[in-house]
Short mmCIF file of C-alpha atoms and ligand atoms in Angstrom, two decimals:
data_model
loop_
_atom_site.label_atom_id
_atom_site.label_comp_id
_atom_site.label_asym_id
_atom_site.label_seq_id
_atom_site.Cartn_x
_atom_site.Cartn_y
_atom_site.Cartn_z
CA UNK U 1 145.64 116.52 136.59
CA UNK U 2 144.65 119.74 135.03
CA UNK U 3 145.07 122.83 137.52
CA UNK U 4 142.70 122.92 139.89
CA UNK U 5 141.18 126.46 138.51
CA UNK U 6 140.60 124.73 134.76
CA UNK U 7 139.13 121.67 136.60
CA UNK U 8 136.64 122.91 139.30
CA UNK U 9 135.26 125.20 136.05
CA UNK U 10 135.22 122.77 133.18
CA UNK U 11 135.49 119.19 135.12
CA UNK U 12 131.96 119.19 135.30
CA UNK U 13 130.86 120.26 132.24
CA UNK U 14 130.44 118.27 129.00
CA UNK U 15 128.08 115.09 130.03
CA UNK U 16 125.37 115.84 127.78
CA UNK U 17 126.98 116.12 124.50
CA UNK U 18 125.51 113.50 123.31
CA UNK U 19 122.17 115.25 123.80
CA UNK U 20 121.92 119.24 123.33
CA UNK U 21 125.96 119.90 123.81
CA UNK U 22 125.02 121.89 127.27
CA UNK U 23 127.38 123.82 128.47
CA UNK U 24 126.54 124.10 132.30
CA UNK U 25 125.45 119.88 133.53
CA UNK U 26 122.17 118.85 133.88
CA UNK U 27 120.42 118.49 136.92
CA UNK U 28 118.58 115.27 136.82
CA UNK U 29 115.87 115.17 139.69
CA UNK U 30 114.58 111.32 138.40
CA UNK U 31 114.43 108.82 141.29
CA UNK U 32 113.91 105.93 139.48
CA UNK U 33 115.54 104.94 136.37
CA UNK U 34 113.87 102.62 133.25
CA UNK U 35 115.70 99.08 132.87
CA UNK U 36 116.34 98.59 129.16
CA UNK U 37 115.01 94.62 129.77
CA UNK U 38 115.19 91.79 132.45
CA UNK U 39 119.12 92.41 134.45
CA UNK U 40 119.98 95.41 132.06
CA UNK U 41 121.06 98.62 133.70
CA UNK U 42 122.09 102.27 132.14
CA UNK U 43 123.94 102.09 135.00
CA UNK U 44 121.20 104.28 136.86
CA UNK U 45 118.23 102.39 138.81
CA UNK U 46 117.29 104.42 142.10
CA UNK U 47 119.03 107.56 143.46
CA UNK U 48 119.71 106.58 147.04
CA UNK U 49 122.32 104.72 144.82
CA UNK U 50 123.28 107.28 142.19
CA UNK U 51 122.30 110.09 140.71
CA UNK U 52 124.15 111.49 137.54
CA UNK U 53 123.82 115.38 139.03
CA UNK U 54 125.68 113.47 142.30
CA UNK U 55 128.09 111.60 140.52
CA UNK U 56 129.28 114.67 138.41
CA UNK U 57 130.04 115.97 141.45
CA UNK U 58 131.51 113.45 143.66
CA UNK U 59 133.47 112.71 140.05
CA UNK U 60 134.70 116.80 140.61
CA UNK U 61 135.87 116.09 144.26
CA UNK U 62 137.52 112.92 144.03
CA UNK U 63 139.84 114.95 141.47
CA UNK U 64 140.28 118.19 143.26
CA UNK U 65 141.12 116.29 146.65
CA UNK U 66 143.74 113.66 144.32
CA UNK U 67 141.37 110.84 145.75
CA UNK U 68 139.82 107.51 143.88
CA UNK U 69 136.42 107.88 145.08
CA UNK U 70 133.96 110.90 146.78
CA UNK U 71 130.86 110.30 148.64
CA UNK U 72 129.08 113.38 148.82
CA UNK U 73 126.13 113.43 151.75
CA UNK U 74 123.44 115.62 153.57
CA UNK U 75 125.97 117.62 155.58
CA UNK U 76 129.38 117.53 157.22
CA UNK U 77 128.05 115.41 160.17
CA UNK U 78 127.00 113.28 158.20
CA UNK U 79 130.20 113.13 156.49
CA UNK U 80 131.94 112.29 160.03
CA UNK U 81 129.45 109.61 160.89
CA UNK U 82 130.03 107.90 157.52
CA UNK U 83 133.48 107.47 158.10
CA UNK U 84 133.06 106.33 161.87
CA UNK U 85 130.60 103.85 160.15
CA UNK U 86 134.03 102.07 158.71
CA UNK U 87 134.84 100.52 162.69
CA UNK U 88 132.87 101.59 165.35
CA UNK U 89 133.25 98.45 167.10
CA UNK U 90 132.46 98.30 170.92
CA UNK U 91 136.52 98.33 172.80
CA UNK U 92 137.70 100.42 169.47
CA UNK U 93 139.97 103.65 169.89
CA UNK U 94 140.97 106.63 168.02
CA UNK U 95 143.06 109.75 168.43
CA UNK U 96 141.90 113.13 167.58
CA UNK U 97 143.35 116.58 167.62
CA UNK U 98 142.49 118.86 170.60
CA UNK U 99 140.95 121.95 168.86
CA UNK U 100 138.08 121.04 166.46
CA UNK U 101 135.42 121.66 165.65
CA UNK U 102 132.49 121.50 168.29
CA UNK U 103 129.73 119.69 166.91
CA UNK U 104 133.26 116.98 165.93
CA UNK U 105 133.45 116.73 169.61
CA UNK U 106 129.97 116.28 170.81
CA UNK U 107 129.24 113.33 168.19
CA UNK U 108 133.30 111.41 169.48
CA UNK U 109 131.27 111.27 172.98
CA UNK U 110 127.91 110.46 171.44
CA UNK U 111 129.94 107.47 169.99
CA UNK U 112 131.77 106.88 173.05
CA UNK U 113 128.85 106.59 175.40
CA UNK U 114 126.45 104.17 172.68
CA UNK U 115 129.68 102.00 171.74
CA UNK U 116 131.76 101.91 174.29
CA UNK U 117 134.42 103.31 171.73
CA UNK U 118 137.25 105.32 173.40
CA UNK U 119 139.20 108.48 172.27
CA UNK U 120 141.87 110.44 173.45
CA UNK U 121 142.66 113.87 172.76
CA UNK U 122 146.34 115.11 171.37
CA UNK U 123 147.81 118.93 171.47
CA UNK U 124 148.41 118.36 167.24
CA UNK U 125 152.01 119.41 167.97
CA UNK U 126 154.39 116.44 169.61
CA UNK U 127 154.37 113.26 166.98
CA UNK U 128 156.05 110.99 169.64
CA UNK U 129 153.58 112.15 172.02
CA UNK U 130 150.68 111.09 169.72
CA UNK U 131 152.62 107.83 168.69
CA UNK U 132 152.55 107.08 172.42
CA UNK U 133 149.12 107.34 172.47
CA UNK U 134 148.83 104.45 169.75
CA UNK U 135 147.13 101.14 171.42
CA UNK U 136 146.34 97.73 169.44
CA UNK U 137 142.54 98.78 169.42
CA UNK U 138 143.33 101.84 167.72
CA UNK U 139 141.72 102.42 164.36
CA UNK U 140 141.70 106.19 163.23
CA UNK U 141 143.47 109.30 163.85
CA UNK U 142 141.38 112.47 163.21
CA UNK U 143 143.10 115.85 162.54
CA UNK U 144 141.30 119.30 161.78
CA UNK U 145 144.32 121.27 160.44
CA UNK U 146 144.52 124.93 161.30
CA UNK U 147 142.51 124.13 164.29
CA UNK U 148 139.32 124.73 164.91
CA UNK U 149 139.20 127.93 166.13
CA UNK U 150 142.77 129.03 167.97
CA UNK U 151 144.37 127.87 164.47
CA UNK U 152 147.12 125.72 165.11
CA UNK U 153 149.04 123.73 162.37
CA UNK U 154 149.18 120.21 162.31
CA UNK U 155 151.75 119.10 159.92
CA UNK U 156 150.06 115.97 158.22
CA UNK U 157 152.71 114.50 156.73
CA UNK U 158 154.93 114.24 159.51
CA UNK U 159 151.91 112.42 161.12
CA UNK U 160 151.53 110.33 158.60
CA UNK U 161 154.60 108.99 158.51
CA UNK U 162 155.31 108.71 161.80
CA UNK U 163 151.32 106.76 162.08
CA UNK U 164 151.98 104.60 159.32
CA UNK U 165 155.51 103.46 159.46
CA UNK U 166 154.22 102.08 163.74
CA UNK U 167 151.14 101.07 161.67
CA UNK U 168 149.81 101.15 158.52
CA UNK U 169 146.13 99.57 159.08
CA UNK U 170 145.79 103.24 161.29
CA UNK U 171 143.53 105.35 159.24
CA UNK U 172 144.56 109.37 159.18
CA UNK U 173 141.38 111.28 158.40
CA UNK U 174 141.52 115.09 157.62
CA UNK U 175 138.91 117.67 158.31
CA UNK U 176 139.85 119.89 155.18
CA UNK U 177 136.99 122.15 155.79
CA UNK U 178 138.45 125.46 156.63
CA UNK U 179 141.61 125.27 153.69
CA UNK U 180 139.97 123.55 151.42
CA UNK U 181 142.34 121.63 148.48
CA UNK U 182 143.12 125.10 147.33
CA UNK U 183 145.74 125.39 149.46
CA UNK U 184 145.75 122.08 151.46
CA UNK U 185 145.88 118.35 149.89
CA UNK U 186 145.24 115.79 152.60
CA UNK U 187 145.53 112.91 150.47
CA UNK U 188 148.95 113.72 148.72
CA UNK U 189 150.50 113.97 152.25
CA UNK U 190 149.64 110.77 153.76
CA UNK U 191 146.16 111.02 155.09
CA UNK U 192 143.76 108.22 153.74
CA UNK U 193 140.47 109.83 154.17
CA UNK U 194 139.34 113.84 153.83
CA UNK U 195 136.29 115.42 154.81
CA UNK U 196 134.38 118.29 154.53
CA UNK U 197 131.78 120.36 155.53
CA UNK U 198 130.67 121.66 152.30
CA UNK U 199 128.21 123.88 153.96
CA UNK U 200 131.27 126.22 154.44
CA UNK U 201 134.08 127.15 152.31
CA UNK U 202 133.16 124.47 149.25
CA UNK U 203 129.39 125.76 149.22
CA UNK U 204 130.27 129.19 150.08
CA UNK U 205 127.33 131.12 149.94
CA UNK U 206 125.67 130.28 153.59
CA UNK U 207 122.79 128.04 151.70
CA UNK U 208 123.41 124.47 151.03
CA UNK U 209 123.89 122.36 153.75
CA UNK U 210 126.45 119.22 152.44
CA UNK U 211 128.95 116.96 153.09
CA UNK U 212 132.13 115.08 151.47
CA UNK U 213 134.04 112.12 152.02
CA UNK U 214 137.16 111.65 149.97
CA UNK U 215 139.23 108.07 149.88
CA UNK U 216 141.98 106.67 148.02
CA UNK U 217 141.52 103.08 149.00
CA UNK U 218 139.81 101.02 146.47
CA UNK U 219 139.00 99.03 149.54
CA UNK U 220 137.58 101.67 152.16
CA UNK U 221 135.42 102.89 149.15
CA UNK U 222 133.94 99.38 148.94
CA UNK U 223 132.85 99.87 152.01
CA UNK U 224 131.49 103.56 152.22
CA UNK U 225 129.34 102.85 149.63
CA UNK U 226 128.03 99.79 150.96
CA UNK U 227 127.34 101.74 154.22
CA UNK U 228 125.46 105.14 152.00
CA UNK U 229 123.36 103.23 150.11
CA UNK U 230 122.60 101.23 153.42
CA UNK U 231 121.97 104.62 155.20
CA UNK U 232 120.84 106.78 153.07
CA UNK U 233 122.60 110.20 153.79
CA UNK U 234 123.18 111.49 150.30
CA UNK U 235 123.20 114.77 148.98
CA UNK U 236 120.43 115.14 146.75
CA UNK U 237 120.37 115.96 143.22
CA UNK U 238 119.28 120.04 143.48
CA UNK U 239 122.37 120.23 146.23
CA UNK U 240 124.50 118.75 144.09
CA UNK U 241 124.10 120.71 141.56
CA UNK U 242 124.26 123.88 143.72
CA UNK U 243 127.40 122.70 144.97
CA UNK U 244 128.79 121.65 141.30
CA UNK U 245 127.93 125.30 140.73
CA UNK U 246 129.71 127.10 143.72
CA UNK U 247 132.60 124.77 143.15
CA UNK U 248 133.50 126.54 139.90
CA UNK U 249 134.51 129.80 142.02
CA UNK U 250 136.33 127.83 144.58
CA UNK U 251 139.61 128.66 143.16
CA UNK U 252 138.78 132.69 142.69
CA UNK U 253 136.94 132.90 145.95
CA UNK U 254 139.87 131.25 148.32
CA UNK U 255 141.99 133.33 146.98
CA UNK U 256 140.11 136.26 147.81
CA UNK U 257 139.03 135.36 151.22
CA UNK U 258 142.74 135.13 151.95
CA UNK U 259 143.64 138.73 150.56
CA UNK U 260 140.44 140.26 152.93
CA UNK U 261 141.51 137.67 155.49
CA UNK U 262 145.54 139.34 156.00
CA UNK U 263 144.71 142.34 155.11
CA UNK U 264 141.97 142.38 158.21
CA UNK U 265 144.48 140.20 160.44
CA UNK U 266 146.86 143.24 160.04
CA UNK U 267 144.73 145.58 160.79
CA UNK U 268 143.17 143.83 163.67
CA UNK U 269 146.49 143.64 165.33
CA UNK U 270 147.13 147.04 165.53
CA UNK U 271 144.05 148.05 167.77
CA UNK U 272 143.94 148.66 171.33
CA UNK U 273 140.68 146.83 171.70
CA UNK U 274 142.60 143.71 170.52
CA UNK U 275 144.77 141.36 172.56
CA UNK U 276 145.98 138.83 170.25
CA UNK U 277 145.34 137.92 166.74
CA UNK U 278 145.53 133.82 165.47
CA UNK U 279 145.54 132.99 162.10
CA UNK U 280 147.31 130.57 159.90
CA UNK U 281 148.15 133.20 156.74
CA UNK U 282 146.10 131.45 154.52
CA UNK U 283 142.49 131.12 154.09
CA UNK U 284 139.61 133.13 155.29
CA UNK U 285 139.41 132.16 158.88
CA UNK U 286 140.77 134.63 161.63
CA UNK U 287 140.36 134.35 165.61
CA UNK U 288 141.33 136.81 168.16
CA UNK U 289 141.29 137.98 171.57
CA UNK U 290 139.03 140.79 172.86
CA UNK U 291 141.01 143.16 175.31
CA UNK U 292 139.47 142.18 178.59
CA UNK U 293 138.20 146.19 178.82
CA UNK U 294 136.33 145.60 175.91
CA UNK U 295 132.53 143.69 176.50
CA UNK U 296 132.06 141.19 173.37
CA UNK U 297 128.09 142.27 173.43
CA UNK U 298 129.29 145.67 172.58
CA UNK U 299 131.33 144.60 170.28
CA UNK U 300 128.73 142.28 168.54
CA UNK U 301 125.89 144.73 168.71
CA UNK U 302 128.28 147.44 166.95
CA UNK U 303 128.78 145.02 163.45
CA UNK U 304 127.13 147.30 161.09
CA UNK U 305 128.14 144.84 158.02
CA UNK U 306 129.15 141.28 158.87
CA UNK U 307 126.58 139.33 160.97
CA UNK U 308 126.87 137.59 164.19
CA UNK U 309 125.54 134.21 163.43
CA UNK U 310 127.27 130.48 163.58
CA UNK U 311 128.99 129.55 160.31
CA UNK U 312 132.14 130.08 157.93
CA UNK U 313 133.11 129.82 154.41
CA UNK U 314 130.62 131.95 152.53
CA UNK U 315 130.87 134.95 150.79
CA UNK U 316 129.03 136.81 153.86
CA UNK U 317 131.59 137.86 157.06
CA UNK U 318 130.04 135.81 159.63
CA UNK U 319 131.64 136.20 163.37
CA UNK U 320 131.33 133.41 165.88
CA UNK U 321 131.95 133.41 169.87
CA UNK U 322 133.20 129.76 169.65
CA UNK U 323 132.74 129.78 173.60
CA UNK U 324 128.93 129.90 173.67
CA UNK U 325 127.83 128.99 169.89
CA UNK U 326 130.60 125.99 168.46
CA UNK U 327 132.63 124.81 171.40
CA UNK U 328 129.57 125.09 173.75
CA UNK U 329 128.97 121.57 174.38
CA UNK U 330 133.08 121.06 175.11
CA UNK U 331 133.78 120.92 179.33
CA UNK U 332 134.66 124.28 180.35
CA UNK U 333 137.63 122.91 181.38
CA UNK U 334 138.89 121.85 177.88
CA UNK U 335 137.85 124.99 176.53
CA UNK U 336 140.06 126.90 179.06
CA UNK U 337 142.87 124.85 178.53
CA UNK U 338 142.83 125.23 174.77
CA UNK U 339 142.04 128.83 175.21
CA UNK U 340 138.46 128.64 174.46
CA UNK U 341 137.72 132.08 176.26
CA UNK U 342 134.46 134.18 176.33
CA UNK U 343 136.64 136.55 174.92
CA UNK U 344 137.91 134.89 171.86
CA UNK U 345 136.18 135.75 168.46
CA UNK U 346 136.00 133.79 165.08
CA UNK U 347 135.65 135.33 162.14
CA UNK U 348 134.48 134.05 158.87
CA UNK U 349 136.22 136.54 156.65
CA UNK U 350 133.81 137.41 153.37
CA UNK U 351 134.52 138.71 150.15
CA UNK U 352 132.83 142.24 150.80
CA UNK U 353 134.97 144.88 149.75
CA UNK U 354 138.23 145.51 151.76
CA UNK U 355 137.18 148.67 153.27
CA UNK U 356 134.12 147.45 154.10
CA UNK U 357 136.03 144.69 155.69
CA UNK U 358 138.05 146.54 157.55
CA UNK U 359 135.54 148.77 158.87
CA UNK U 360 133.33 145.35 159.68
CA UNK U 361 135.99 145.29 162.71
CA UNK U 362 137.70 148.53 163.72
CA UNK U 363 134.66 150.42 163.87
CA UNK U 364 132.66 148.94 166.98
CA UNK U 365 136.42 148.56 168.85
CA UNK U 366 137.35 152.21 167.89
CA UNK U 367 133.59 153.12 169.10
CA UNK U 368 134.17 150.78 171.80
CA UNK U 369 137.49 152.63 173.07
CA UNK U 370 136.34 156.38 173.01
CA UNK U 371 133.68 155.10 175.38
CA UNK U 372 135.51 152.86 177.61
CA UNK U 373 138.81 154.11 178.40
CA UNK U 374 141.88 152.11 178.71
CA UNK U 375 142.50 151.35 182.54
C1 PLP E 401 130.51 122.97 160.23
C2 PLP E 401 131.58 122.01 160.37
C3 PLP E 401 131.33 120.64 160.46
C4 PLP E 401 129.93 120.09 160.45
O1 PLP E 401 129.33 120.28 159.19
P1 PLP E 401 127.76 120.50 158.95
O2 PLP E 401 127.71 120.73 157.48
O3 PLP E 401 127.33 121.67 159.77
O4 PLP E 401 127.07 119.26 159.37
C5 PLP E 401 132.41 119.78 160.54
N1 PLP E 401 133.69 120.24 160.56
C6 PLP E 401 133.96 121.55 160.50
C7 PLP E 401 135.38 122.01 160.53
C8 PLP E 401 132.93 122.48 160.41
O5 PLP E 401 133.21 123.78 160.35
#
């Protein structure tokens, strides 16, 4: 494969040489699609089926994610629901990792409660653990790797081995939303399916809603497609293109979310007003503890740049209180237990300049201190 810079910036490019040599690709917005004659085909015929603008870019994520075959749909729920579509069968089981993301959880129990499907939940850590959790009726394993948001690491390949060698009809699906293949590869460590919200790092500018599905099986694509063009979730064609577009800075924009993101994570450790700061080292995404002195309102109300609002992965600092916006509809208990707090913060680390970054933070807690003094 070419590096992933080369190919996220000229992988798409090129398919209308044949007609005006266009650099950037076409955005076709044609539903229907003339037959040359009676059972001929140019391979187009209605776009719940294909679109060329989608199939440039599902083309551009099967490659960056090393998989045969993308699906790329209306969001990242939508994503998740597609791949569920493979077995939800009523008595069926799967395993997923503890800390994910919320709306993950609340759709596992939507299935649970219309199907009659069962889950369990695993700490992401302990691979014997999980492979004692294995039953007959267990189909998928579902890993969001870090976690979603105290930022553990799950080491996929270790799971997959340890999955596959028990098992090898067990499917290992990968939530690659908040790394991204820039710095994490599902598919080359074992996993058999990867997903994404695209509305976050992939999109990256906090305005297409999307969704991916990436497979390796010639087999399990079969029967995604069959299921899409049944269902109808695709992306359509002016989404696609946006997100053929933002995909071209992928590469640049990663890399600079994680230079804002450690620089930030540094600096965040070093204040009063902060108890403890989580982050993986890579990639944009940074949680950490509010000193219990310190009142989270405050603290929100005092963002002069960076906005309190419920998202990641765009060029905007967004920061999340995963206790009352993501992981809302998680019991309290499990939100304790995984240290879910109403103190805990997310932050979506932008690309806004580093001092600007830095001061996104520090300033409301160094407000926040000269006010309220330590105890
Ligand atoms: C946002 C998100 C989703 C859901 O995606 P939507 O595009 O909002 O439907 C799934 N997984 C993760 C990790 C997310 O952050």
């Amino acid at each position: 494969m070419t590096k992933i810079s080369t190919q996220l910036i000229q992988g798409s490019n090129g398919s209308d040489d044949d007609k005006t040599g266009a650099v950037s690709a076409p955005l076709y917005f044609s539903t229907a699609f003339r037959h040359p004659g009676l059972g001929q085909s140019t391979g187009y015929d209605y776009s719940r089926l294909a679109t060329p603008t989608r199939e440039l870019l599902e083309s551009q994520l099967a490659t960056i994610e090393h998989g045969e075959q993308a699906f790329a749909v209306s969001s990242g729920m939508a994503a998740i629901d597609l791949v569920f579509s493979t077995f939800t069968k009523t008595g069926d089981h799967f395993i997923a990792s503890d800390d994910l993301y919320g709306g993950s959880f609340r759709y596992f129990d939507n299935q649970k409660a219309k199907y009659l499907i069962d889950y369990e939940t695993w700490n992401g850590q302990d691979t014997d653990q999980l492979v004692q959790l294995i039953k007959p009726s267990t189909r998928l394993i579902w890993l969001e790797t870090p976690s979603n948001p105290t930022m553990k690491i799950i080491d996929i390949k270790k799971v997959a081995r340890a999955v596959h060698q028990l098992r090898s009809d067990i499917l290992i699906a990968v939530d690659n939303t908040f790394l991204t293949p820039i710095y994490q590869q599902p598919l080359t460590e074992g996993a058999d399916i990867v997903v994404h919200s695209a509305t976050k790092y992939l999109g990256g500018h906090n305005d297409i809603l999307a969704g991916a599905v990436v497979v390796q099986l010639a087999e399990l694509a079969e029967k995604l497609a069959a299921q899409l063009v049944t269902t109808g979730q695709t992306l359509d064609p002016f989404d696609s293109w946006l997100l053929l577009r933002s995909l071209k800075t992928l590469s640049v924009r990663m890399h600079a979310h994680t230079q804002n993101a450690q620089f930030l994570a540094q600096k965040l450790a070093t204040l009063a007003g902060v108890d403890r700061v989580l982050y993986a080292g890579v990639g944009g995404m940074i949680s950490f503890y509010l000193n219990d002195n310190y009142d989270v309102n405050t603290f929100l109300q005092g963002l002069k740049v960076c906005s309190f609002a419920e998202s990641l992965g765009g060029v905007e600092s967004l920061v999340t209180v995963p206790d009352v916006q993501t992981h809302h509809d998680m019991p309290v208990v499990n939100r304790r237990a995984l240290g879910i707090t109403p103190n805990l913060i997310r932050l979506s680390v932008g690309l806004e300049d580093k001092m600007i970054c830095s001061q996104i933070c520090s300033t409301p807690l160094i407000m926040l201190r000269k006010t309220r003094p330590d105890p």
